[in-house]
Coordinates of C-alpha atoms and ligand atoms in Angstrom, one line a residue:
M29 CA 36.2 7.5 -21.0
A30 CA 36.7 11.7 -21.2
A31 CA 35.6 12.8 -17.4
L32 CA 32.0 14.4 -17.5
Q33 CA 31.7 17.7 -14.9
S34 CA 28.8 18.3 -12.6
V35 CA 27.4 21.8 -11.5
V36 CA 26.0 23.1 -9.0
V37 CA 23.0 24.9 -9.9
E38 CA 21.6 27.7 -7.9
T39 CA 17.2 27.1 -6.6
T40 CA 14.8 27.4 -3.6
P41 CA 12.8 26.1 -1.9
F42 CA 9.7 25.1 -2.5
D43 CA 6.8 25.1 0.8
D44 CA 4.8 22.1 -0.2
Q45 CA 7.3 19.4 -0.7
K46 CA 6.0 17.4 2.7
P47 CA 6.6 13.6 2.7
G48 CA 2.7 12.1 3.7
T49 CA 1.8 8.9 4.4
S50 CA 4.0 7.4 1.5
G51 CA 6.2 10.0 0.0
L52 CA 5.5 12.8 -2.0
R53 CA 2.5 12.6 -4.5
K54 CA 1.2 15.2 -6.7
K55 CA -0.2 16.3 -9.7
V56 CA 2.1 16.1 -12.8
K57 CA 1.5 19.3 -14.0
V58 CA 3.3 20.1 -9.8
F59 CA 6.5 18.0 -10.5
M60 CA 7.3 19.6 -14.0
E61 CA 7.7 23.1 -12.2
K62 CA 11.5 24.0 -12.9
N63 CA 12.8 22.8 -10.3
Y64 CA 10.8 21.0 -8.7
T65 CA 11.8 17.9 -8.9
E66 CA 15.6 18.2 -9.1
N67 CA 15.0 20.3 -4.8
F68 CA 13.4 17.0 -4.3
I69 CA 15.7 14.4 -4.8
Q70 CA 18.7 16.7 -3.4
C71 CA 16.9 16.9 -0.4
I72 CA 17.0 12.9 -0.8
L73 CA 20.2 12.5 -1.2
D74 CA 21.2 15.1 1.3
A75 CA 19.2 13.0 3.9
L76 CA 21.1 10.1 4.1
G77 CA 24.2 12.4 4.6
D78 CA 27.8 10.8 3.8
K79 CA 26.9 7.2 4.0
V80 CA 25.4 8.3 -0.4
K81 CA 28.7 8.8 -1.0
G82 CA 29.8 5.5 -3.8
A83 CA 26.6 4.3 -2.5
T84 CA 23.9 1.9 -4.3
L85 CA 20.3 3.0 -5.1
V86 CA 17.2 1.6 -6.4
V87 CA 15.2 2.9 -8.8
G88 CA 11.9 2.5 -10.6
G89 CA 8.7 3.1 -10.2
D90 CA 4.8 2.2 -11.9
G91 CA 6.1 3.3 -14.8
R92 CA 3.5 6.8 -14.0
Y93 CA 4.1 9.7 -16.6
F94 CA 6.5 11.5 -15.4
S95 CA 8.9 8.3 -15.2
K96 CA 11.7 8.8 -17.5
P97 CA 11.9 12.2 -16.8
A98 CA 11.7 11.9 -13.4
I99 CA 15.0 9.2 -13.4
N100 CA 16.2 10.8 -16.0
T101 CA 16.5 13.2 -13.8
I102 CA 17.9 11.0 -10.8
I103 CA 20.8 10.0 -12.9
R104 CA 22.3 12.4 -13.5
I105 CA 22.1 13.9 -9.7
A106 CA 23.2 11.4 -8.2
S107 CA 25.8 10.5 -10.2
A108 CA 27.4 14.7 -9.4
N109 CA 26.9 13.3 -5.4
E110 CA 29.0 10.3 -5.4
V111 CA 26.5 7.6 -5.6
S112 CA 28.8 5.1 -6.9
K113 CA 25.5 2.7 -8.6
L114 CA 22.7 3.0 -9.8
I115 CA 20.1 -0.4 -10.5
I116 CA 17.1 1.2 -12.2
G117 CA 14.4 -1.7 -13.1
H118 CA 13.6 -2.5 -17.6
L119 CA 11.9 1.0 -19.0
G120 CA 11.5 1.6 -16.1
I121 CA 9.1 -0.9 -14.5
Y122 CA 9.7 -1.9 -10.6
S123 CA 6.3 -2.7 -8.6
T124 CA 7.5 -1.5 -5.2
P125 CA 6.9 -4.7 -3.6
A126 CA 9.4 -5.4 -5.9
V127 CA 11.9 -2.8 -5.4
S128 CA 11.8 -4.4 -1.5
A129 CA 12.7 -7.4 -3.0
I130 CA 15.6 -6.4 -4.9
I131 CA 17.2 -3.6 -2.2
R132 CA 16.6 -6.3 0.0
Q133 CA 18.6 -8.8 -2.3
Q134 CA 20.7 -6.7 -3.1
K135 CA 21.7 -5.3 0.7
V136 CA 21.6 -1.8 -1.2
L137 CA 21.4 1.2 0.7
G138 CA 18.0 1.9 -0.3
G139 CA 15.3 3.5 -3.7
I140 CA 13.9 5.4 -5.2
V141 CA 9.9 4.8 -6.1
L142 CA 8.5 6.4 -8.8
T143 CA 4.8 6.6 -8.3
A144 CA 1.8 7.4 -6.7
S145 CA 0.5 4.1 -5.5
H146 CA -3.3 3.6 -6.4
N147 CA -4.1 7.9 -7.7
P148 CA -5.4 8.3 -11.1
G149 CA -1.9 8.4 -13.9
G150 CA -1.6 10.8 -16.6
I151 CA -1.0 14.7 -18.0
R152 CA -3.8 15.8 -16.0
H153 CA -2.8 13.5 -13.3
D154 CA -0.2 12.3 -9.9
F155 CA 3.5 11.4 -9.5
G156 CA 4.9 10.0 -6.5
I157 CA 8.5 10.1 -6.1
K158 CA 9.0 8.4 -1.7
Y159 CA 12.8 6.7 -1.0
N160 CA 13.5 3.6 1.0
I161 CA 15.9 2.7 3.3
E162 CA 18.1 -0.7 3.6
N163 CA 15.6 -2.6 5.1
G164 CA 13.1 -2.2 1.0
G165 CA 10.7 -0.3 2.9
P166 CA 10.0 2.6 3.0
A167 CA 11.7 5.3 5.5
P168 CA 10.6 5.8 9.2
D169 CA 9.1 9.5 10.3
Y170 CA 12.7 10.8 11.2
I171 CA 13.5 10.4 7.1
T172 CA 11.0 12.4 5.9
D173 CA 11.1 14.6 8.7
R174 CA 14.9 15.5 7.7
I175 CA 14.1 15.3 3.8
Y176 CA 11.6 17.9 4.7
D177 CA 13.1 20.3 6.9
L178 CA 16.5 20.6 3.9
T179 CA 13.1 21.3 1.1
R180 CA 12.3 24.5 2.9
K181 CA 15.6 25.6 2.7
I182 CA 18.1 24.0 -0.3
K183 CA 20.4 26.6 -1.8
Q184 CA 21.3 24.5 -5.0
Y185 CA 21.7 20.9 -5.9
K186 CA 24.0 19.2 -8.1
I187 CA 24.0 17.8 -11.1
T188 CA 26.0 16.5 -14.0
P189 CA 23.4 17.5 -17.4
A190 CA 26.6 16.0 -19.9
L191 CA 25.6 13.0 -18.4
E192 CA 23.9 11.3 -21.2
T193 CA 20.7 9.4 -20.6
D194 CA 18.4 9.5 -23.4
R195 CA 16.8 6.1 -23.7
I196 CA 19.5 4.7 -21.3
I197 CA 16.4 2.8 -19.1
D198 CA 14.9 0.8 -22.9
V199 CA 17.9 -1.5 -22.8
L200 CA 19.3 -3.9 -19.8
G201 CA 22.2 -3.5 -19.9
T202 CA 25.2 -2.0 -17.8
S203 CA 26.9 1.7 -19.1
K204 CA 29.8 3.4 -17.1
F205 CA 30.7 6.9 -16.9
N206 CA 33.4 8.1 -16.2
V207 CA 32.0 11.8 -14.0
E208 CA 34.6 14.0 -12.3
G209 CA 37.1 11.2 -12.1
R210 CA 35.0 8.6 -10.2
D211 CA 33.6 5.4 -11.8
F212 CA 29.3 5.6 -12.0
T213 CA 27.8 3.1 -13.1
V214 CA 23.9 2.5 -14.0
E215 CA 23.1 -0.7 -14.6
I216 CA 19.2 -2.1 -15.8
I217 CA 17.7 -4.7 -15.0
D218 CA 14.7 -7.6 -15.6
S219 CA 11.7 -6.3 -12.9
T220 CA 10.9 -9.3 -12.6
K221 CA 13.8 -12.1 -12.1
N222 CA 14.0 -11.7 -8.8
Y223 CA 10.9 -11.0 -7.9
V224 CA 9.3 -14.4 -9.2
N225 CA 12.1 -16.1 -7.1
L226 CA 11.1 -14.7 -4.4
M227 CA 7.7 -15.7 -4.9
K228 CA 9.3 -19.5 -6.3
E229 CA 11.0 -19.8 -2.3
I230 CA 8.4 -18.4 -0.3
F231 CA 5.9 -20.3 -1.6
D232 CA 4.7 -24.3 -3.6
F233 CA 4.5 -23.7 -7.4
N234 CA 4.2 -27.1 -8.6
K235 CA 0.2 -27.3 -6.3
L236 CA 0.1 -24.0 -7.1
R237 CA 0.3 -24.5 -11.0
A238 CA -2.3 -27.3 -9.9
L239 CA -4.5 -25.6 -8.4
I240 CA -4.7 -23.4 -11.9
R241 CA -4.1 -26.4 -14.1
G242 CA -7.1 -29.0 -12.7
T243 CA -4.5 -32.1 -12.5
E244 CA -7.1 -35.4 -13.8
S245 CA -9.0 -35.2 -10.4
T246 CA -9.0 -31.7 -9.6
P247 CA -10.8 -29.0 -12.1
P248 CA -9.2 -26.2 -13.2
F249 CA -9.6 -24.0 -10.3
N250 CA -10.4 -20.3 -12.4
I251 CA -8.7 -17.2 -11.8
L252 CA -9.5 -14.0 -12.4
L253 CA -7.0 -11.5 -12.6
D254 CA -7.1 -7.3 -12.7
S255 CA -4.3 -5.4 -13.2
M256 CA -5.2 -2.6 -13.4
N257 CA -3.2 -1.4 -16.0
G258 CA -0.5 -1.3 -13.4
V259 CA 3.1 -1.6 -12.8
T260 CA 1.4 -6.0 -11.7
G261 CA 0.3 -6.9 -15.5
V262 CA 4.5 -7.7 -15.9
Y263 CA 4.1 -9.7 -12.7
V264 CA 1.0 -11.0 -13.7
R265 CA 2.3 -12.0 -16.8
A266 CA 5.1 -14.1 -15.1
I267 CA 4.0 -15.7 -12.7
F268 CA 1.1 -16.5 -12.9
V269 CA 0.5 -17.4 -16.4
D270 CA 4.5 -18.2 -18.1
E271 CA 5.0 -20.2 -14.2
L272 CA 1.3 -21.1 -12.8
G273 CA -0.1 -21.9 -16.4
A274 CA -2.8 -19.4 -16.3
S275 CA -4.6 -19.5 -19.5
P276 CA -3.7 -15.0 -21.3
D277 CA -6.5 -14.8 -22.8
N278 CA -9.0 -15.9 -20.0
N279 CA -7.5 -15.5 -16.5
V280 CA -5.9 -11.6 -16.3
C281 CA -7.0 -8.7 -18.1
R282 CA -5.4 -4.8 -18.4
I283 CA -1.5 -6.3 -18.0
V284 CA 0.7 -3.8 -20.1
P285 CA 1.1 -1.3 -17.2
L286 CA 0.0 2.0 -19.5
D287 CA 1.6 5.4 -17.8
N288 CA -2.2 6.7 -18.0
F289 CA -3.9 3.3 -16.2
G290 CA -6.0 4.0 -19.2
E291 CA -7.3 6.9 -16.8
I292 CA -8.8 4.7 -14.5
H293 CA -8.2 5.0 -11.2
P294 CA -6.3 2.4 -10.2
D295 CA -7.5 1.3 -6.7
P296 CA -8.5 -2.0 -6.5
N297 CA -11.2 -1.2 -3.9
L298 CA -15.8 -2.3 -5.5
T299 CA -15.5 1.3 -6.3
Y300 CA -12.6 1.4 -8.6
A301 CA -12.3 -2.2 -9.7
K302 CA -16.3 -2.7 -10.8
D303 CA -15.6 -4.2 -13.4
L304 CA -13.6 -7.0 -12.1
V305 CA -16.8 -7.2 -9.7
D306 CA -19.2 -7.1 -13.1
K307 CA -17.0 -10.1 -14.7
L308 CA -17.2 -12.0 -11.2
Q309 CA -21.4 -11.8 -11.5
A310 CA -22.1 -12.3 -15.0
D311 CA -19.1 -15.1 -15.2
N312 CA -19.7 -18.6 -12.8
N313 CA -17.3 -19.5 -14.2
Y314 CA -15.0 -17.6 -11.8
D315 CA -14.1 -19.4 -8.7
F316 CA -12.4 -17.2 -7.4
G317 CA -11.5 -12.3 -8.7
A318 CA -8.5 -10.4 -7.5
A319 CA -7.2 -6.9 -8.2
F320 CA -3.9 -5.2 -7.6
D321 CA -3.5 -1.4 -8.1
G322 CA -0.8 1.2 -9.8
D323 CA 1.7 -0.1 -7.7
G324 CA 1.6 -4.0 -7.0
D325 CA 1.6 -3.7 -4.0
R326 CA -2.7 -3.1 -2.6
N327 CA -5.2 -6.3 -3.9
M328 CA -8.0 -6.9 -3.2
I329 CA -9.5 -10.7 -3.1
L330 CA -13.2 -12.4 -4.4
G331 CA -14.8 -15.0 -4.5
K332 CA -17.3 -16.8 -6.8
N333 CA -19.7 -14.6 -8.1
A334 CA -17.4 -11.4 -7.0
F335 CA -18.5 -12.7 -3.3
F336 CA -16.3 -9.6 -1.4
V337 CA -13.4 -10.7 1.7
T338 CA -12.6 -7.3 3.6
P339 CA -9.1 -6.4 3.7
S340 CA -9.5 -6.7 7.5
D341 CA -11.2 -10.4 6.8
S342 CA -7.8 -11.5 4.7
L343 CA -5.6 -10.8 6.9
A344 CA -7.8 -13.0 9.4
V345 CA -8.4 -15.4 7.4
L346 CA -4.0 -15.4 6.1
A347 CA -3.2 -16.2 9.6
N348 CA -5.0 -18.8 10.8
N349 CA -3.6 -20.3 7.6
L350 CA -0.8 -19.8 7.4
E351 CA 1.4 -22.6 7.8
C352 CA 0.2 -24.7 4.8
I353 CA 2.9 -21.7 3.6
P354 CA 6.4 -22.8 3.2
Y355 CA 7.6 -19.4 3.9
F356 CA 6.0 -19.9 7.9
K357 CA 7.1 -23.7 7.7
K358 CA 11.4 -22.8 7.8
H359 CA 10.4 -18.7 9.3
G360 CA 7.8 -19.5 11.8
I361 CA 5.0 -17.5 13.0
H362 CA 5.6 -14.5 14.6
G363 CA 3.9 -11.6 15.9
F364 CA 0.7 -10.4 13.9
A365 CA -0.8 -6.4 13.3
R366 CA -2.3 -4.2 11.2
S367 CA -3.5 -0.8 11.6
M368 CA -5.4 1.3 13.5
P369 CA -8.8 1.8 11.7
T370 CA -8.2 -2.3 9.8
A371 CA -10.6 -3.7 11.7
A372 CA -9.1 -5.8 15.6
A373 CA -10.5 -9.2 13.4
V374 CA -6.7 -10.6 12.9
D375 CA -6.7 -9.8 16.7
R376 CA -8.5 -12.8 17.7
V377 CA -7.1 -14.7 15.2
A378 CA -3.5 -14.1 17.7
A379 CA -5.2 -14.2 20.8
K380 CA -6.2 -18.4 19.7
L381 CA -2.9 -19.0 18.3
G382 CA -1.1 -16.9 21.2
K383 CA 1.0 -14.6 19.4
E384 CA 1.4 -10.7 19.7
I385 CA -0.7 -8.7 17.6
F386 CA 0.8 -5.0 17.5
E387 CA -1.3 -2.2 16.5
V388 CA 0.1 0.6 14.8
P389 CA -0.5 3.9 13.0
T390 CA -2.0 4.4 9.2
G391 CA 0.7 3.7 6.6
W392 CA 2.9 0.6 6.2
K393 CA 6.2 2.9 7.6
Y394 CA 5.3 1.6 11.0
F395 CA 5.4 -2.3 10.6
G396 CA 8.9 -2.8 10.1
N397 CA 10.6 -1.8 13.0
L398 CA 8.5 -5.3 14.1
M399 CA 9.6 -7.4 11.2
D400 CA 13.5 -6.3 11.4
A401 CA 13.1 -7.7 16.0
G402 CA 11.9 -10.7 14.2
R403 CA 8.8 -9.7 16.4
L404 CA 6.5 -9.7 13.2
S405 CA 5.8 -12.1 10.4
L406 CA 1.6 -10.8 8.7
C407 CA 0.9 -7.5 9.1
G408 CA -1.9 -6.0 7.3
E409 CA -4.0 -2.8 6.4
E410 CA -8.2 -2.3 5.2
S411 CA -7.2 -0.4 2.9
F412 CA -6.3 -3.1 0.7
G413 CA -3.0 -3.9 1.5
T414 CA -2.2 -7.1 3.3
G415 CA 2.1 -8.8 3.6
S416 CA 5.0 -11.4 5.5
D417 CA 7.9 -9.7 6.2
H418 CA 9.8 -12.0 3.2
I419 CA 9.8 -8.0 2.2
R420 CA 9.1 -4.8 3.5
E421 CA 6.3 -3.1 1.3
K422 CA 2.7 -5.1 1.0
D423 CA 2.6 -7.1 -1.7
G424 CA -1.0 -7.6 -3.7
I425 CA 0.9 -10.4 -5.9
W426 CA 2.2 -12.1 -3.1
A427 CA -1.8 -11.4 -1.0
V428 CA -3.3 -14.1 -4.2
L429 CA -0.4 -16.6 -3.7
A430 CA -1.3 -16.8 -0.3
W431 CA -4.7 -16.9 -0.4
L432 CA -4.4 -19.5 -3.7
S433 CA -2.2 -21.1 -1.2
V434 CA -4.6 -21.6 2.0
I435 CA -7.5 -22.6 -0.8
E436 CA -5.1 -25.5 -2.5
H437 CA -5.1 -26.1 0.9
K438 CA -8.5 -26.9 2.2
R439 CA -10.5 -27.6 -0.9
M440 CA -13.0 -24.4 0.0
S441 CA -14.2 -22.2 -1.7
V442 CA -13.5 -18.3 -0.8
E443 CA -17.1 -18.0 0.8
E444 CA -17.3 -21.3 2.5
I445 CA -13.7 -19.9 4.1
L446 CA -14.5 -17.1 5.2
K447 CA -17.6 -18.2 6.3
E448 CA -16.0 -21.1 8.5
H449 CA -13.6 -18.4 9.4
W450 CA -16.8 -16.1 11.1
K451 CA -18.4 -19.3 12.9
I452 CA -15.2 -18.9 14.8
Y453 CA -14.5 -16.3 15.5
G454 CA -18.1 -14.4 15.0
R455 CA -17.7 -11.6 12.8
N456 CA -15.7 -7.5 13.0
Y457 CA -18.4 -6.0 10.5
F458 CA -16.5 -3.1 9.1
T459 CA -16.8 -0.1 6.1
R460 CA -15.7 2.9 5.2
Y461 CA -16.4 5.9 3.9
D462 CA -14.3 8.2 2.6
Y463 CA -15.7 11.6 1.4
E464 CA -12.3 12.8 -1.7
E465 CA -11.8 16.2 -2.0
C466 CA -13.1 17.8 -0.5
E467 CA -11.9 21.8 0.7
T468 CA -9.1 21.8 3.6
Q469 CA -10.7 24.3 5.3
P470 CA -13.9 22.5 6.3
A471 CA -12.1 19.3 6.8
N472 CA -9.9 20.5 9.0
E473 CA -12.6 22.1 11.7
M474 CA -14.6 19.2 11.5
M475 CA -11.4 17.2 12.9
K476 CA -10.9 20.3 15.2
Q477 CA -14.4 20.1 17.1
L478 CA -13.7 16.2 17.6
E479 CA -10.8 17.0 18.9
G480 CA -12.3 19.2 21.3
L481 CA -15.4 17.0 21.5
I482 CA -12.7 14.7 23.2
A483 CA -10.7 17.0 25.1
S484 CA -13.9 18.2 26.6
G485 CA -14.2 14.3 28.2
T486 CA -18.1 14.4 27.2
L487 CA -18.5 11.9 25.0
V488 CA -17.3 9.1 27.7
G489 CA -19.9 7.9 29.1
K490 CA -23.1 8.8 26.6
S491 CA -25.4 7.0 24.9
Y492 CA -25.5 6.6 20.9
S493 CA -29.0 5.5 19.4
A494 CA -29.7 4.4 15.9
G495 CA -31.9 2.3 14.6
N496 CA -32.9 -0.2 16.3
K497 CA -28.9 -0.6 17.9
T498 CA -27.4 2.2 21.1
Y499 CA -23.5 2.3 21.9
K500 CA -22.6 4.2 24.5
V501 CA -18.8 5.1 24.5
E502 CA -16.6 3.6 26.2
K503 CA -13.2 5.4 24.8
A504 CA -12.1 8.3 23.0
D505 CA -8.2 9.4 22.1
N506 CA -7.0 10.6 18.8
F507 CA -4.4 7.6 18.6
S508 CA -1.1 7.4 19.9
Y509 CA 1.9 5.0 18.9
V510 CA 5.7 4.3 20.4
D511 CA 7.3 1.4 18.6
P512 CA 8.3 -0.7 20.7
I513 CA 11.4 -0.9 19.0
D514 CA 12.9 2.0 19.1
N515 CA 10.2 3.7 20.9
S516 CA 10.2 7.1 17.8
V517 CA 6.9 7.8 19.1
A518 CA 3.7 9.2 15.9
K519 CA 0.8 11.4 17.7
N520 CA -2.4 12.5 16.6
Q521 CA -2.6 9.7 14.0
G522 CA -7.3 9.5 13.9
I523 CA -9.9 10.2 16.4
R524 CA -11.1 6.9 18.0
I525 CA -15.5 7.4 19.2
L526 CA -14.4 3.3 20.8
F527 CA -17.6 1.8 22.1
E528 CA -18.3 -0.3 25.0
D529 CA -19.2 -4.1 23.1
G530 CA -16.5 -3.2 20.2
S531 CA -17.9 -1.0 18.4
R532 CA -15.5 1.7 17.3
L533 CA -16.0 4.5 14.4
I534 CA -12.7 6.0 13.3
Y535 CA -12.4 10.2 11.2
R536 CA -8.9 10.5 10.1
L537 CA -7.6 13.6 7.3
S538 CA -6.0 11.3 4.2
G539 CA -2.3 11.5 4.0
T540 CA -1.9 9.9 0.0
G541 CA -4.0 12.4 -1.4
S542 CA -2.7 16.0 -4.1
S543 CA -5.2 17.6 -3.7
G544 CA -8.3 19.5 -1.4
A545 CA -8.8 17.2 2.2
T546 CA -9.8 13.7 1.9
V547 CA -12.6 12.8 5.3
R548 CA -12.1 8.4 5.8
V549 CA -14.7 7.8 8.5
Y550 CA -14.2 3.3 10.0
I551 CA -17.4 1.8 11.2
E552 CA -16.9 -1.3 12.3
C553 CA -18.3 -3.4 14.9
Y554 CA -18.2 -7.1 16.8
E555 CA -20.9 -9.9 15.7
K556 CA -20.5 -13.0 18.0
E557 CA -23.2 -14.4 16.6
N558 CA -25.0 -13.1 13.7
V559 CA -22.4 -13.4 11.4
L560 CA -24.4 -13.5 7.8
S561 CA -25.8 -10.6 7.9
D562 CA -25.2 -7.6 4.9
A563 CA -22.4 -5.7 6.4
Q564 CA -23.5 -1.8 5.3
V565 CA -26.9 -3.2 7.0
M566 CA -25.1 -4.3 10.1
L567 CA -23.2 -1.0 10.1
K568 CA -25.9 1.8 8.7
P569 CA -26.8 2.8 12.7
L570 CA -23.5 3.5 13.9
V571 CA -23.1 5.7 10.5
D572 CA -25.7 7.6 11.2
I573 CA -24.5 7.7 14.7
G574 CA -20.5 8.9 13.1
L575 CA -21.7 11.0 10.3
Q576 CA -23.7 13.2 14.2
I577 CA -21.0 13.1 16.5
S578 CA -18.3 15.2 14.3
Q579 CA -21.2 17.2 12.3
L580 CA -19.4 15.5 8.8
K581 CA -22.2 16.5 6.5
K582 CA -22.5 20.3 7.5
F583 CA -18.6 20.7 7.7
T584 CA -18.2 19.1 4.9
G585 CA -21.5 19.9 2.5
R586 CA -20.9 16.5 1.7
E587 CA -24.5 14.1 0.7
E588 CA -23.1 11.5 0.1
P589 CA -18.9 9.5 0.0
T590 CA -17.4 9.3 -3.3
V591 CA -15.9 5.4 -2.4
I592 CA -17.0 2.7 0.1
T593 CA -15.6 -0.1 0.7
Ligands
G1P604 C1 -3.9 5.5 2.5 C2 -4.7 4.3 3.7 C3 -3.0 3.8 4.2 C4 -1.9 3.0 3.5 C5 -1.6 4.2 2.3 C6 -0.6 3.8 1.4 O1 -3.1 6.3 3.4 O2 -5.5 4.6 4.1 O3 -3.7 2.4 5.2 O4 -0.7 2.8 3.7 O5 -3.0 5.3 1.5 O6 -0.8 2.3 0.3 P1 -3.9 8.5 3.3 O7 -4.4 7.9 1.7 O8 -5.5 6.9 4.3 O9 -3.0 8.5 5.1
ZN605 ZN1 0.0 1.7 -3.3

């Protein structure tokens, strides 16, 4: 085999390659700019230092538009930077949770995940690149900060231009290359096998099959899973259809991954997954519905007639019932955690069960250390993320299997389970208002104004009234987090206005958008007895107060949110 030569290419920095809440996300056309993707990949590898030499990395993503050229670039740049092996999902496809699983199972240095998650895909929309470390989780801040520093200084990247990548990801198997006398291997592997095996170890597939197919004494539990044309399609087929006997015609939909997600917004919430909501409302033969996002880490759970389970409640219900899942019987249940804006329903379960509970900043990367330290078993975010320490990413398919396990165990409907839960614990009503793609400057000014209010100290002790409710501010701050394991500090993680009765208003700017600013307002109140009211009605007074304090309409010019979850 003749040795392939690597070359050094001169380049200049881009000033906008700062990774956000979950990697670098930009419009496809930005990643297409000359050297844009090359620079970022080189900086990821440089940030890893000497460890990269001789290392194995996993590569894969949600298959969105621009994945193939990005993978080809990664292959050529990795080979020139002395990486010894890349493990790549067949056709470039790998859900984010499955990447996390394979990094852990193969004990490799890390992985490069090509996804912009729930952001729309296709030539006019978004692409994304993120790095996951050897525990399988998103790179922590100190690594993403290092990557960002490097992107602002980069002068050259190394690449092997003659390495033939055309169609390499289309065929399963191993290709070996000689790059300047070194061996370089590319292995294309089945994207589902390892993940399916992991799920089989965690859950009781026999029980789940009996639930879905029905038995002589129980009718089939009729599910409808919507992959929203994202990457979970291949996992839904492998697990629910092939293993658990779900019907490919009636129990699943949109399970062929498309590189533009069929021009939809692949985000499982009541707005963007309305299709599924409509189907469940139209056909009351369905007992359960679930949708996933583009890269498979998010989930939305619905019961009969599209009874909606908030992600915060979903987390609390799972926390309360984990012992019916074999994995937790074996490994035990350590602590629970939620991101700061997530409603505190799980805190009540933790208190009752005597478990530790952690409140971390927004973003899955903040859960990793706690899991590695054996202090966290189950966690979630209000943004439709739920997961456990089986991997270091949130996991949509896992969440659905967990819910079905609880249903199988309790023999109750989704709605009955929630009502029982609220009866025991009371209910944390929660809603989130998103104002997407606002102008950046006024959105920043709104946040500054809120900062100012907090600094002035005038909020605390003040009462606000709207509708028939009055709320008195007990505390107001900008959330800071000290990681209990490595003592790293994350500051400015969201404005919090905490009221005396436990109600909360939280304001953040999104860190995952690719253009403009998205303002998120999180609204929560707790009711011990009054647990069966409509959430939007219950929260309306607090919403009004939230809009008043922030002067959101004045700053953003928006009368209504673009999305309410
Ligand atoms: C959003 C969610 C956050 C989640 C992230 C990645 O980030 O709010 O909980 O971890 O997507 O899925 P944001 O856009 O708010 O920064
Ligand atoms: Zn995602």
